[in-house]
Structures are given as C-alpha cells and as structure tokens.
C-alpha cells in the first residue's frame, strides 16, 4: 500500500522543537551533555520522519554529528529537523541544534547531524514511502 504525503518546505519535510537546558542536562562544566544533544536531535528526526511518512519510524543510523560550540545551562535550544533525501523506505534527516541566550536573543548553530530513519509497516518490516519531490531536495 502506498501512502500519499503532502510535502512542502513548511509542511511535512520540516519540524522544530524547543528545549531548555536545565542543570540535570549538563556536565560538571555547565554545558550540555553530548548524549542529551543527540537524544534531542534523534527526537526531532523522529518527529519529522513520522510526519512525512505517516508511518512508524525507527532510527537506523546517526552520522556526521559535528559539535561546533558548547550549549550552556539556561540557554534555549531550537532543533530544526529537515528531510533532505528519501530512499525506498528510508529518510535522510538533517538536524540543526541552535542555542539561544533567552535574555539577549543571541543564537548560534552549535551542533549539526544527519540521521537515517526507516519507515515500518504494522509487522515491523521496512515499507515504501513517497519519494521526496525533486523541487524540495537540496542542490
């Protein structure tokens, strides 16, 4: 069974999540644990992939995660997840983690990563998804 999905740059191909960095998310230096950043990024990838495929999805791979700048306790974190490519049952999701100082509004890209998400049918078997329209795929 094939599922039709409406995909547009502001629709099912992008999702945004907001988090705040509390003390229990940080290490002894007061910066965000890398594992917490990855968990939030995986969550954002899951949300956008689920919305795109309208199927159960699982993470198959995380790769090329670049930690560029530390995220400090008290900062807001915006996660922007985008479907950048599709296969038969897979979706490549790029996730940006942007930290924002809530008092000044200063924001910086801190971490970027790519996740491969797989759509599953009711039996847990990879299942076909609608291809990403060429007009949306990055050049």
PDB file of C-alpha atoms in Angstrom:
ATOM      1  CA  UNK A   1       0.000   0.000   0.000  1.00  0.00           C
ATOM      2  CA  UNK A   2       1.371   3.412  -0.950  1.00  0.00           C
ATOM      3  CA  UNK A   3       0.687   6.460   1.216  1.00  0.00           C
ATOM      4  CA  UNK A   4       0.419   9.894  -0.363  1.00  0.00           C
ATOM      5  CA  UNK A   5       2.101  12.623   1.642  1.00  0.00           C
ATOM      6  CA  UNK A   6       1.868  16.341   1.021  1.00  0.00           C
ATOM      7  CA  UNK A   7       5.446  17.591   1.251  1.00  0.00           C
ATOM      8  CA  UNK A   8       6.445  21.233   1.238  1.00  0.00           C
ATOM      9  CA  UNK A   9       9.277  23.266   2.792  1.00  0.00           C
ATOM     10  CA  UNK A  10       6.935  24.429   5.557  1.00  0.00           C
ATOM     11  CA  UNK A  11       4.947  21.223   5.900  1.00  0.00           C
ATOM     12  CA  UNK A  12       5.824  17.585   6.426  1.00  0.00           C
ATOM     13  CA  UNK A  13       9.509  17.965   5.489  1.00  0.00           C
ATOM     14  CA  UNK A  14      10.475  20.130   8.482  1.00  0.00           C
ATOM     15  CA  UNK A  15       9.879  20.074  12.239  1.00  0.00           C
ATOM     16  CA  UNK A  16      11.009  22.395  15.035  1.00  0.00           C
ATOM     17  CA  UNK A  17      11.298  21.553  18.722  1.00  0.00           C
ATOM     18  CA  UNK A  18      12.269  23.822  21.618  1.00  0.00           C
ATOM     19  CA  UNK A  19      14.018  22.681  24.795  1.00  0.00           C
ATOM     20  CA  UNK A  20      15.678  24.478  27.696  1.00  0.00           C
ATOM     21  CA  UNK A  21      18.972  23.352  29.212  1.00  0.00           C
ATOM     22  CA  UNK A  22      18.455  22.606  32.906  1.00  0.00           C
ATOM     23  CA  UNK A  23      21.195  21.595  35.366  1.00  0.00           C
ATOM     24  CA  UNK A  24      20.409  17.876  35.005  1.00  0.00           C
ATOM     25  CA  UNK A  25      21.200  18.149  31.257  1.00  0.00           C
ATOM     26  CA  UNK A  26      24.730  19.416  31.878  1.00  0.00           C
ATOM     27  CA  UNK A  27      28.149  18.142  32.817  1.00  0.00           C
ATOM     28  CA  UNK A  28      30.492  19.474  35.520  1.00  0.00           C
ATOM     29  CA  UNK A  29      31.374  22.423  33.244  1.00  0.00           C
ATOM     30  CA  UNK A  30      27.746  23.556  32.981  1.00  0.00           C
ATOM     31  CA  UNK A  31      27.485  22.609  29.315  1.00  0.00           C
ATOM     32  CA  UNK A  32      25.032  20.266  27.626  1.00  0.00           C
ATOM     33  CA  UNK A  33      25.967  16.574  27.673  1.00  0.00           C
ATOM     34  CA  UNK A  34      26.659  15.345  24.138  1.00  0.00           C
ATOM     35  CA  UNK A  35      24.356  12.379  24.728  1.00  0.00           C
ATOM     36  CA  UNK A  36      21.498  14.715  25.674  1.00  0.00           C
ATOM     37  CA  UNK A  37      22.071  16.739  22.494  1.00  0.00           C
ATOM     38  CA  UNK A  38      21.964  13.517  20.448  1.00  0.00           C
ATOM     39  CA  UNK A  39      18.758  12.384  22.185  1.00  0.00           C
ATOM     40  CA  UNK A  40      17.035  15.685  21.404  1.00  0.00           C
ATOM     41  CA  UNK A  41      18.288  15.575  17.807  1.00  0.00           C
ATOM     42  CA  UNK A  42      17.061  11.988  17.388  1.00  0.00           C
ATOM     43  CA  UNK A  43      13.667  13.042  18.778  1.00  0.00           C
ATOM     44  CA  UNK A  44      13.424  15.874  16.224  1.00  0.00           C
ATOM     45  CA  UNK A  45      14.418  13.470  13.414  1.00  0.00           C
ATOM     46  CA  UNK A  46      11.742  11.039  14.624  1.00  0.00           C
ATOM     47  CA  UNK A  47       9.052  13.741  14.606  1.00  0.00           C
ATOM     48  CA  UNK A  48       9.752  14.972  11.080  1.00  0.00           C
ATOM     49  CA  UNK A  49      10.141  11.439   9.672  1.00  0.00           C
ATOM     50  CA  UNK A  50       6.880  10.308  11.289  1.00  0.00           C
ATOM     51  CA  UNK A  51       5.046  13.334   9.914  1.00  0.00           C
ATOM     52  CA  UNK A  52       6.500  12.785   6.450  1.00  0.00           C
ATOM     53  CA  UNK A  53       5.924   9.037   6.200  1.00  0.00           C
ATOM     54  CA  UNK A  54       2.770   8.844   8.371  1.00  0.00           C
ATOM     55  CA  UNK A  55       4.188   5.507   9.475  1.00  0.00           C
ATOM     56  CA  UNK A  56       6.002   4.081  12.455  1.00  0.00           C
ATOM     57  CA  UNK A  57       9.656   5.044  12.069  1.00  0.00           C
ATOM     58  CA  UNK A  58      12.874   3.943  13.729  1.00  0.00           C
ATOM     59  CA  UNK A  59      16.377   5.339  13.748  1.00  0.00           C
ATOM     60  CA  UNK A  60      18.734   3.249  11.625  1.00  0.00           C
ATOM     61  CA  UNK A  61      21.807   5.469  11.845  1.00  0.00           C
ATOM     62  CA  UNK A  62      23.190   8.685  13.190  1.00  0.00           C
ATOM     63  CA  UNK A  63      26.227  10.009  11.410  1.00  0.00           C
ATOM     64  CA  UNK A  64      28.412  13.035  10.901  1.00  0.00           C
ATOM     65  CA  UNK A  65      27.417  14.764  14.127  1.00  0.00           C
ATOM     66  CA  UNK A  66      29.535  17.870  14.496  1.00  0.00           C
ATOM     67  CA  UNK A  67      29.692  19.538  17.905  1.00  0.00           C
ATOM     68  CA  UNK A  68      30.794  23.066  16.980  1.00  0.00           C
ATOM     69  CA  UNK A  69      30.068  25.142  20.083  1.00  0.00           C
ATOM     70  CA  UNK A  70      29.079  24.311  23.669  1.00  0.00           C
ATOM     71  CA  UNK A  71      25.498  24.818  24.819  1.00  0.00           C
ATOM     72  CA  UNK A  72      25.288  26.340  28.279  1.00  0.00           C
ATOM     73  CA  UNK A  73      22.895  25.758  31.154  1.00  0.00           C
ATOM     74  CA  UNK A  74      19.940  28.152  30.925  1.00  0.00           C
ATOM     75  CA  UNK A  75      20.058  28.502  27.156  1.00  0.00           C
ATOM     76  CA  UNK A  76      17.126  27.676  24.924  1.00  0.00           C
ATOM     77  CA  UNK A  77      17.732  25.038  22.285  1.00  0.00           C
ATOM     78  CA  UNK A  78      15.869  25.006  18.984  1.00  0.00           C
ATOM     79  CA  UNK A  79      16.123  21.823  16.966  1.00  0.00           C
ATOM     80  CA  UNK A  80      15.318  22.114  13.274  1.00  0.00           C
ATOM     81  CA  UNK A  81      14.928  18.778  11.503  1.00  0.00           C
ATOM     82  CA  UNK A  82      14.612  18.568   7.709  1.00  0.00           C
ATOM     83  CA  UNK A  83      14.038  15.642   5.371  1.00  0.00           C
ATOM     84  CA  UNK A  84      16.815  16.087   2.812  1.00  0.00           C
ATOM     85  CA  UNK A  85      16.535  12.820   0.853  1.00  0.00           C
ATOM     86  CA  UNK A  86      14.439   9.671   0.654  1.00  0.00           C
ATOM     87  CA  UNK A  87      15.026   6.107  -0.424  1.00  0.00           C
ATOM     88  CA  UNK A  88      12.503   3.305  -0.791  1.00  0.00           C
ATOM     89  CA  UNK A  89      11.765   3.149   2.943  1.00  0.00           C
ATOM     90  CA  UNK A  90      14.430   5.464   4.337  1.00  0.00           C
ATOM     91  CA  UNK A  91      14.591   9.170   5.045  1.00  0.00           C
ATOM     92  CA  UNK A  92      17.769  11.185   5.476  1.00  0.00           C
ATOM     93  CA  UNK A  93      17.148  13.837   8.127  1.00  0.00           C
ATOM     94  CA  UNK A  94      19.485  16.737   8.815  1.00  0.00           C
ATOM     95  CA  UNK A  95      19.126  18.264  12.277  1.00  0.00           C
ATOM     96  CA  UNK A  96      20.486  21.606  13.444  1.00  0.00           C
ATOM     97  CA  UNK A  97      20.753  22.365  17.151  1.00  0.00           C
ATOM     98  CA  UNK A  98      20.738  26.112  17.717  1.00  0.00           C
ATOM     99  CA  UNK A  99      21.369  27.581  21.170  1.00  0.00           C
ATOM    100  CA  UNK A 100      19.820  30.908  22.125  1.00  0.00           C
ATOM    101  CA  UNK A 101      20.504  33.172  25.072  1.00  0.00           C
ATOM    102  CA  UNK A 102      16.973  33.858  26.333  1.00  0.00           C
ATOM    103  CA  UNK A 103      17.915  37.332  27.641  1.00  0.00           C
ATOM    104  CA  UNK A 104      19.794  38.716  24.640  1.00  0.00           C
ATOM    105  CA  UNK A 105      18.305  36.652  21.807  1.00  0.00           C
ATOM    106  CA  UNK A 106      21.813  35.850  20.550  1.00  0.00           C
ATOM    107  CA  UNK A 107      21.670  32.467  18.793  1.00  0.00           C
ATOM    108  CA  UNK A 108      24.310  30.194  17.318  1.00  0.00           C
ATOM    109  CA  UNK A 109      24.400  26.906  15.461  1.00  0.00           C
ATOM    110  CA  UNK A 110      26.079  24.553  17.954  1.00  0.00           C
ATOM    111  CA  UNK A 111      25.570  21.073  16.561  1.00  0.00           C
ATOM    112  CA  UNK A 112      24.533  19.551  13.237  1.00  0.00           C
ATOM    113  CA  UNK A 113      23.935  15.902  12.478  1.00  0.00           C
ATOM    114  CA  UNK A 114      22.361  13.538   9.996  1.00  0.00           C
ATOM    115  CA  UNK A 115      20.046  10.654  10.846  1.00  0.00           C
ATOM    116  CA  UNK A 116      18.679   7.812   8.729  1.00  0.00           C
ATOM    117  CA  UNK A 117      15.114   6.940   9.652  1.00  0.00           C
ATOM    118  CA  UNK A 118      13.272   3.859   8.337  1.00  0.00           C
ATOM    119  CA  UNK A 119       9.501   3.587   7.855  1.00  0.00           C
ATOM    120  CA  UNK A 120       7.935   0.335   9.088  1.00  0.00           C
ATOM    121  CA  UNK A 121       4.640  -1.384   8.370  1.00  0.00           C
ATOM    122  CA  UNK A 122       2.379  -2.944  11.024  1.00  0.00           C
ATOM    123  CA  UNK A 123       4.621  -6.048  11.112  1.00  0.00           C
ATOM    124  CA  UNK A 124       7.842  -4.094  11.700  1.00  0.00           C
ATOM    125  CA  UNK A 125       9.060  -4.579   8.139  1.00  0.00           C
ATOM    126  CA  UNK A 126      10.553  -1.669   6.175  1.00  0.00           C
ATOM    127  CA  UNK A 127       7.856  -0.242   3.921  1.00  0.00           C
ATOM    128  CA  UNK A 128       7.835   2.090   0.929  1.00  0.00           C
ATOM    129  CA  UNK A 129       7.334   5.806   1.403  1.00  0.00           C
ATOM    130  CA  UNK A 130       6.533   8.602  -1.003  1.00  0.00           C
ATOM    131  CA  UNK A 131       9.722   9.949  -2.637  1.00  0.00           C
ATOM    132  CA  UNK A 132      10.767  13.480  -1.749  1.00  0.00           C
ATOM    133  CA  UNK A 133       9.802  15.784  -4.645  1.00  0.00           C
ATOM    134  CA  UNK A 134      12.853  16.966  -6.606  1.00  0.00           C
ATOM    135  CA  UNK A 135      11.844  20.586  -6.008  1.00  0.00           C
ATOM    136  CA  UNK A 136      12.473  20.135  -2.258  1.00  0.00           C
ATOM    137  CA  UNK A 137      15.751  18.209  -2.344  1.00  0.00           C
ATOM    138  CA  UNK A 138      18.799  20.414  -1.720  1.00  0.00           C
ATOM    139  CA  UNK A 139      21.077  21.073  -4.695  1.00  0.00           C
TER     140      UNK A 139
END
